[in-house]
Every structure is written in C-alpha cells, then in structure tokens.
mmCIF file of C-alpha atoms in Angstrom:
data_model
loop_
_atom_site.group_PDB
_atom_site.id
_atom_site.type_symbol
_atom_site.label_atom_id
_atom_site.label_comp_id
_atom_site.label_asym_id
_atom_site.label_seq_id
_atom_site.Cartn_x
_atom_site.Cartn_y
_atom_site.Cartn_z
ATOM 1 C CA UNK B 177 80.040 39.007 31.640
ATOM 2 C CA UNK B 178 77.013 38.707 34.167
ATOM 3 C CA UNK B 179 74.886 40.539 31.211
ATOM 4 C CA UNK B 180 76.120 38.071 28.703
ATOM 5 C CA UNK B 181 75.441 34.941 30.232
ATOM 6 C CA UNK B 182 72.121 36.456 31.544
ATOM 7 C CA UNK B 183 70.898 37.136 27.942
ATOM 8 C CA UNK B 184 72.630 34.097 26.585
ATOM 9 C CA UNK B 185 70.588 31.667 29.143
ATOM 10 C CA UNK B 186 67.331 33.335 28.565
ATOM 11 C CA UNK B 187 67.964 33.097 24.862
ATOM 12 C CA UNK B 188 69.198 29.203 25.567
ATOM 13 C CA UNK B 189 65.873 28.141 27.824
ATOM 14 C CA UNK B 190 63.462 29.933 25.034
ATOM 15 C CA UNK B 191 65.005 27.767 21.857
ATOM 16 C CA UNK B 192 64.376 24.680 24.587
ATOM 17 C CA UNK B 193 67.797 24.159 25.587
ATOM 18 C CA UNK B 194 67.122 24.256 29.259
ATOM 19 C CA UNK B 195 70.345 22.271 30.513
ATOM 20 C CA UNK B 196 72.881 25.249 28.452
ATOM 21 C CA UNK B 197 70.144 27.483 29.825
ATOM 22 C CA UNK B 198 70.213 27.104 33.082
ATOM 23 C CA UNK B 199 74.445 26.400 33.847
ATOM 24 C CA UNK B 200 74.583 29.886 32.286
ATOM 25 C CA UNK B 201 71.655 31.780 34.584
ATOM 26 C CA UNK B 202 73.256 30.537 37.725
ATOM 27 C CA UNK B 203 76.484 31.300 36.432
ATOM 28 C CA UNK B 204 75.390 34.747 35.661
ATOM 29 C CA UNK B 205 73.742 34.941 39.096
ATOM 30 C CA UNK B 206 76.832 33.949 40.884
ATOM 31 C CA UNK B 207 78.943 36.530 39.168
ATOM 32 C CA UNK B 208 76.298 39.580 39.402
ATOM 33 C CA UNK B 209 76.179 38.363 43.664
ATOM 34 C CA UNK B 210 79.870 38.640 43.426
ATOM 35 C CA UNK B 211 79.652 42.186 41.830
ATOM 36 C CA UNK B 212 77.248 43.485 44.140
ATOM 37 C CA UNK B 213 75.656 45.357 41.719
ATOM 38 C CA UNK B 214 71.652 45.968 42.306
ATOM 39 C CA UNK B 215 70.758 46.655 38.297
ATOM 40 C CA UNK B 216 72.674 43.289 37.718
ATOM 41 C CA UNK B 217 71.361 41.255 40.714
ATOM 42 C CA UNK B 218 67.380 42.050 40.239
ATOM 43 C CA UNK B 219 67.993 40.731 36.587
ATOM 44 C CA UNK B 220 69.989 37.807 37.326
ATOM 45 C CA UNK B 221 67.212 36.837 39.915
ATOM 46 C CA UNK B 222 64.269 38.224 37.800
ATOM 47 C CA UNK B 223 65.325 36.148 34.715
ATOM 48 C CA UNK B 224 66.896 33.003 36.554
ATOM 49 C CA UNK B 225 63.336 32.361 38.157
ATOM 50 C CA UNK B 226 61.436 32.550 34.804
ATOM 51 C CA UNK B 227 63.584 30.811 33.141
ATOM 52 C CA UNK B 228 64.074 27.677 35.674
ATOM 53 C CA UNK B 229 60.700 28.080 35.120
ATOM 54 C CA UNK B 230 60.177 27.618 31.815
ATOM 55 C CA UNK B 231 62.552 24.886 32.280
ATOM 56 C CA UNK B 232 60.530 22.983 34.569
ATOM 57 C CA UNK B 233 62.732 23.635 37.523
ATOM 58 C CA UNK B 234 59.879 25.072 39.318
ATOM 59 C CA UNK B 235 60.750 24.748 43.036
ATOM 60 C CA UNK B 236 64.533 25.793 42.156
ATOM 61 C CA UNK B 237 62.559 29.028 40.256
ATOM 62 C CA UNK B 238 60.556 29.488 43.553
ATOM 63 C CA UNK B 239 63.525 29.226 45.489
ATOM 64 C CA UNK B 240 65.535 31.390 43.369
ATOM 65 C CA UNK B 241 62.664 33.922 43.797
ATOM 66 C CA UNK B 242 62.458 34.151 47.576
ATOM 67 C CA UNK B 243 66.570 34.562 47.816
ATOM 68 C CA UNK B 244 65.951 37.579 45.495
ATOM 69 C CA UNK B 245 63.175 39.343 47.115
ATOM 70 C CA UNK B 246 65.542 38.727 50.269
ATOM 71 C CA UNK B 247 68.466 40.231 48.713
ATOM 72 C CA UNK B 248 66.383 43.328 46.946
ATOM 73 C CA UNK B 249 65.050 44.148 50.563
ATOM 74 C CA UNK B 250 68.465 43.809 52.053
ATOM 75 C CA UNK B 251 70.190 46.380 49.445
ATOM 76 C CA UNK B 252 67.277 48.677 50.074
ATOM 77 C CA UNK B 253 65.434 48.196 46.490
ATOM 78 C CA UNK B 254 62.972 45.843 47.883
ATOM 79 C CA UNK B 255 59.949 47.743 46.417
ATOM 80 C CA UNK B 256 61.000 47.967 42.639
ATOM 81 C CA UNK B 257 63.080 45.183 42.444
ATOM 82 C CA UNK B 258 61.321 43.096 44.809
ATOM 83 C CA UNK B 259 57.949 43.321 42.912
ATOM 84 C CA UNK B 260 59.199 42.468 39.885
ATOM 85 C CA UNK B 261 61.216 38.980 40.908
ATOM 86 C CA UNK B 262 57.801 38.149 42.520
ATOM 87 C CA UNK B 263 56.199 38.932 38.979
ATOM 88 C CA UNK B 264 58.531 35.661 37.558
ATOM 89 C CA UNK B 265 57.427 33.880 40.789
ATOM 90 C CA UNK B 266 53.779 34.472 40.678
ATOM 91 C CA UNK B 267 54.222 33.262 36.932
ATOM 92 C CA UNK B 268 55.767 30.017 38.118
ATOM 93 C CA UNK B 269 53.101 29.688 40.904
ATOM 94 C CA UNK B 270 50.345 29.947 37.968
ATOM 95 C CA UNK B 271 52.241 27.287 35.949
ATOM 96 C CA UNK B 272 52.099 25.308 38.169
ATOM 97 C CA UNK B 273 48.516 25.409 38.956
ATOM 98 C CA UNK B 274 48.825 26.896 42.635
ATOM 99 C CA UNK B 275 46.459 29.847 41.678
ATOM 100 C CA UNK B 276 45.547 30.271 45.404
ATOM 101 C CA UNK B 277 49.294 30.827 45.820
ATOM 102 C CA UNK B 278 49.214 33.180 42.692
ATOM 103 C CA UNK B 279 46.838 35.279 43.478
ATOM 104 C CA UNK B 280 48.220 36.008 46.818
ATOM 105 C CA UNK B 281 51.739 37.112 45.726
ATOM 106 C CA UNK B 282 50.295 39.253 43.600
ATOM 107 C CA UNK B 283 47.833 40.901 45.749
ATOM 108 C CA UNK B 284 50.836 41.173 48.414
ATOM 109 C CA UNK B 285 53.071 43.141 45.664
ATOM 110 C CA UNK B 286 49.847 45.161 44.451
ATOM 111 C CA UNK B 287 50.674 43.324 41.007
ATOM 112 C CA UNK B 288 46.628 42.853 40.526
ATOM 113 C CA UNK B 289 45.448 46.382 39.903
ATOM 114 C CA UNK B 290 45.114 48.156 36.790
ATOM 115 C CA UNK B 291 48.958 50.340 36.020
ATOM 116 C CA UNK B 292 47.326 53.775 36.621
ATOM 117 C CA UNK B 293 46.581 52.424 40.278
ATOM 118 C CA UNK B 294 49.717 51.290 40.869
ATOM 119 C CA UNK B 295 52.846 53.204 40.846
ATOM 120 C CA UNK B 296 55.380 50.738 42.642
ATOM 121 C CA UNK B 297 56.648 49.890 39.138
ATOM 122 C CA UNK B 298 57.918 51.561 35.814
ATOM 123 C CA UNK B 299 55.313 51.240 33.406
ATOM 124 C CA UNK B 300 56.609 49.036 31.479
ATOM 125 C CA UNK B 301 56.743 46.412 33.812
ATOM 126 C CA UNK B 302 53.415 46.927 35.165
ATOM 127 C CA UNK B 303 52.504 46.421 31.617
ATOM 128 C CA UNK B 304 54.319 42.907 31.710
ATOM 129 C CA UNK B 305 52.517 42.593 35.389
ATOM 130 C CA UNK B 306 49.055 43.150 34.134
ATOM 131 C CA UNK B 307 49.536 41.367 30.879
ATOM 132 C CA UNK B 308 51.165 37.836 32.461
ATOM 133 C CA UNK B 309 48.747 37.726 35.630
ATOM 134 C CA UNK B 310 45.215 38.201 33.783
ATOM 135 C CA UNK B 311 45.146 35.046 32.948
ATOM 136 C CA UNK B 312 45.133 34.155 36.164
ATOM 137 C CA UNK B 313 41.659 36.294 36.180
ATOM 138 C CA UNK B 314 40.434 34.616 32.967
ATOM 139 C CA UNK B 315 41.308 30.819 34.788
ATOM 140 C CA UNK B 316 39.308 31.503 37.902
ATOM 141 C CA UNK B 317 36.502 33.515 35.696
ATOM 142 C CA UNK B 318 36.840 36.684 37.572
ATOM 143 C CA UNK B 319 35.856 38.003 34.114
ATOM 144 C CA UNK B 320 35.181 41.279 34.762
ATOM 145 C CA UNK B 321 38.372 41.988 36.698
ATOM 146 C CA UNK B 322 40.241 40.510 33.267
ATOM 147 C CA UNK B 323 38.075 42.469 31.075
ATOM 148 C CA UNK B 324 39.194 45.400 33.010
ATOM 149 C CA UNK B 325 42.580 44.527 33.667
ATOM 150 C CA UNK B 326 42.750 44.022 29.265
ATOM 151 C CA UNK B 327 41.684 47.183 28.372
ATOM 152 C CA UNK B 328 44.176 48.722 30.053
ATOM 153 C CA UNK B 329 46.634 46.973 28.522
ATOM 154 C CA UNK B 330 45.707 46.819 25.320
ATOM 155 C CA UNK B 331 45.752 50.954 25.396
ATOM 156 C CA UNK B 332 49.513 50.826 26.616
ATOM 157 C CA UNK B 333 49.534 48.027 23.924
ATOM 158 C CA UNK B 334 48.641 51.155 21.316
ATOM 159 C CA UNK B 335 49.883 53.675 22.747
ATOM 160 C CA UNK B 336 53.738 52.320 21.971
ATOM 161 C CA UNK B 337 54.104 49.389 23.574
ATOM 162 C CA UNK B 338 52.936 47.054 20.241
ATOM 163 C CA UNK B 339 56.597 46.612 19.489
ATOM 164 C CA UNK B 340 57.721 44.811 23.167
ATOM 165 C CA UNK B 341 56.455 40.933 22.306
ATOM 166 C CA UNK B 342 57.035 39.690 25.581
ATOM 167 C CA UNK B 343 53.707 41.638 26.280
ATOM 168 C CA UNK B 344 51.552 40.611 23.320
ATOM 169 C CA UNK B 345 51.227 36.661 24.039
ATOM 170 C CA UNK B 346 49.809 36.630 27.499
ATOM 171 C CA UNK B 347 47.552 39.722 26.536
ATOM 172 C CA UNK B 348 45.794 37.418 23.209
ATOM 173 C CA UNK B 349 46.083 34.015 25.140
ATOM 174 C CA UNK B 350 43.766 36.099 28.110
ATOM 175 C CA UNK B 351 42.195 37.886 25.532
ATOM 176 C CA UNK B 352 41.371 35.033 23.415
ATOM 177 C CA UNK B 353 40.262 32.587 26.130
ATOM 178 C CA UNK B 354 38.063 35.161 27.625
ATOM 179 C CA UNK B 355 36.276 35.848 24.782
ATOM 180 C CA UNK B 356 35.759 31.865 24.043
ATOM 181 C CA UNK B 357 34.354 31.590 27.832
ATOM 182 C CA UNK B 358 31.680 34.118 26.869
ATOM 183 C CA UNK B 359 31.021 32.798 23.560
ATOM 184 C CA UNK B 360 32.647 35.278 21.298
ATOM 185 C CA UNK B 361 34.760 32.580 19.209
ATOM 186 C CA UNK B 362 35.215 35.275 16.030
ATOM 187 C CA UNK B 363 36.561 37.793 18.308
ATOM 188 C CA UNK B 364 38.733 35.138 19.896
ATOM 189 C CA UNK B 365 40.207 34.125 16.652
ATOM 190 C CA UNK B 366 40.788 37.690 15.571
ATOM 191 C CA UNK B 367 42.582 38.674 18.610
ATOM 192 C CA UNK B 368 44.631 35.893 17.767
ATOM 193 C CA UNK B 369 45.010 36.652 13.727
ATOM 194 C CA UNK B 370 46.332 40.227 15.157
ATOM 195 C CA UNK B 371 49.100 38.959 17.139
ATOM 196 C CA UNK B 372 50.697 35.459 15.209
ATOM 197 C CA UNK B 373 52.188 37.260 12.427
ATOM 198 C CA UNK B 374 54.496 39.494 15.353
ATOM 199 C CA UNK B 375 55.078 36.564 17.644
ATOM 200 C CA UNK B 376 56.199 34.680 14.389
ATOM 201 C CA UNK B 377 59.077 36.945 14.151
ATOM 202 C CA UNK B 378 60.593 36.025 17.520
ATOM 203 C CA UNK B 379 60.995 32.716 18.861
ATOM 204 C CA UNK B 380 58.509 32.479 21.438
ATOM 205 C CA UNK B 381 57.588 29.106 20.673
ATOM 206 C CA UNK B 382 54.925 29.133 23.660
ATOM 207 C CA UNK B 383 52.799 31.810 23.356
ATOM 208 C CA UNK B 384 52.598 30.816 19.523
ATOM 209 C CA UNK B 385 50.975 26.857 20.962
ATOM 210 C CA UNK B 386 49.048 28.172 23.183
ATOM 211 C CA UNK B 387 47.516 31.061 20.105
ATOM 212 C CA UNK B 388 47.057 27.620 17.818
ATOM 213 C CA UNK B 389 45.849 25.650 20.400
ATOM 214 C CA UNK B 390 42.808 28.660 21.660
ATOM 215 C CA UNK B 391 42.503 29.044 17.327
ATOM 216 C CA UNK B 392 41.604 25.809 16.755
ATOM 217 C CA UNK B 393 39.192 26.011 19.569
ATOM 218 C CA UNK B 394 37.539 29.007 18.306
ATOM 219 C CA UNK B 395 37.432 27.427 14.445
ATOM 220 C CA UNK B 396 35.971 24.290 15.771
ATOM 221 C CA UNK B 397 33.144 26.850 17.714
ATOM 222 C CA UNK B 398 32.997 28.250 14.494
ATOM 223 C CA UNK B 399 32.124 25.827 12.453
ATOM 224 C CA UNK B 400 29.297 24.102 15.307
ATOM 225 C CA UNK B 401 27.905 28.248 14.769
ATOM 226 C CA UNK B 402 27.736 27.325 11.311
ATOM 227 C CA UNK B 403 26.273 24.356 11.672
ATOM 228 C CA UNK B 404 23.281 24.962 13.097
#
C-alpha cells in the first residue's frame, strides 16, 4: 500500500494536482514509518520532499528532508539513502533560489563531482545527481565545472541511460542554457530538438516549459544572427 500511494502521489503532484498529491505522500510516508522498512522509508522520504516541492510546499519538503536523512542515519543506511533524500532537498534549495544553501548540501553529500569520482551512490542515481545539480553550475557560471559535469552525463546518457526521462530534462535545460551563455544559440536549440519529442511522451510538463521557454530564446538569438 505504501508503494501505491507513493507512486500514485508522485503521479498526482506531476499532472498538477498537488492537494491529492500530497494527502497521499504523507499517507504513504506514515505507513512505510509504520512498516519499518528501509527500501520503503528512503522512497517515501526521497519522493515526499520532491514532490512537496514541486508543490510549492518548500519548507514542509525541507523539513521532510532533514527527518529522512535523520531516520536513514538512525537505521544505519545513512550514506546511500541519506545522499539521495538530500539530492530532492538540494533540488528544493535550488528552486528556491538559496544556491549558497545548494551548493553546500551537495558538496557535504559529495553530490558535485563527476559519477566516476564518486561511488557513495548506484549509478543511476548519481546520474540523476549530476544531471539535476548542473544547473546549479550553469546559474552561478561555473561553466567549466558544468561543461564537465555534462559530458559525463551525456555518455551515461548513451551508453543506456537515454530511455530514463527523469534524466534527460535537467541535462538539455543545463545543456541548453549553457550553450546560450556562451553564445552557441544553434547548439542550444538542437540540444533541445533532441530531447522534446521523448519528454513529449511522458507528462513532465516542466522540463517541457522550461525546453520552450530556452527555444524561444535561442530562435530569437537566431534570428538577431541573421539579422546582421
């Protein structure tokens, strides 16, 4: 039941119905604390933060975060599980424009280096790690620790991770934006080209705004190119 509710809220938040959303997440979280189960906690915590986030709950997210990383610690999984609630944290933290507060929590969970430097997670989620917090890179125009930080994942990217979407919005929003701050507004608006037609199949409605919105800069860059 904790895994239903869990999927059903993230599902619930995504399609904008934050209010459903959230009753269910904190349902789900009450259940999987009830359980005692670790594999069911870390995700109840893990998705309840990013999804109050998303919601605009951000200091319940934050809040939700911290009791986590407490309870990961306290059933001995601190490292793993711990790391990865902080990922949803640090994302809120960024959303929220506290990018001094960002970039700390991810420097304290070593969720700032390239994957191969960093074995604390399963690759896949340093994936997710190094695709969400680059744009924290690309915002403060620490460009060469983004470009570096991009190239890495865009070889997981191709080396099998293409079909996990969660990963290929953040990569083309950093990618994208990057490339417009160094005035490269075709390769901006192919990066984006590559990835709509896949997030088009899933309902991430907002990694597909923030692609149109960073495409419509790079067209309107265009066409001043063209121009003169």
């Amino acid at each position: 039941e904790t895994h239903a509710l869990n999927t059903l809220a993230c599902d619930l938040a995504s399609l904008g119905r934050c209010e459903l959303g959230a009753e269910s997440m904190e349902r789900s979280l009450a259940i999987a604390l009830e359980l005692g189960d670790p594999d069911h906690i870390e995700r109840a915590y893990s998705n309840a933060a990013e999804i109050l986030g998303i919601c605009g709950c951000d200091e319940r997210a934050l809040e939700v975060a911290r009791a986590g990383i407490e309870r990961s610690a306290a059933l001995g999984i601190g490292e793993v599980d711990g790391a990865q609630i902080a990922l949803h944290a640090a994302e809120v933290l960024y959303e929220c424009g506290r990018w001094a507060e960002t970039a700390r929590m991810l420097a304290e969970w070593r969720l700032d280096v390239p994957g191969h430097d960093n074995d604390l997670l399963p690759l896949a989620n340093r994936v997710e790690a190094l695709a969400k917090n680059v744009e924290l890179d690309v915002g403060t125009g620490d460009w060469v620790a983004a470009t570096r930080k991009l190239t890495w994942v865009c070889e997981q990217l191709r080396n099998g991770f293409q079909s996990e979407y969660q990963y290929t919005g953040p990569y083309a929003c950093a990618h994208a934006e990057l490339a417009l701050w160094q005035g490269r507004p075709r390769e901006a608006l192919a990066a984006i080209e590559e990835v709509l037609p896949r997030l088009e199949q899933t309902d991430d409605i907002r990694y597909r705004m923030r692609l149109l919105r960073l495409g419509t800069r790079a067209a309107a860059d265009l066409a001043e190119i063209a121009r003169d």
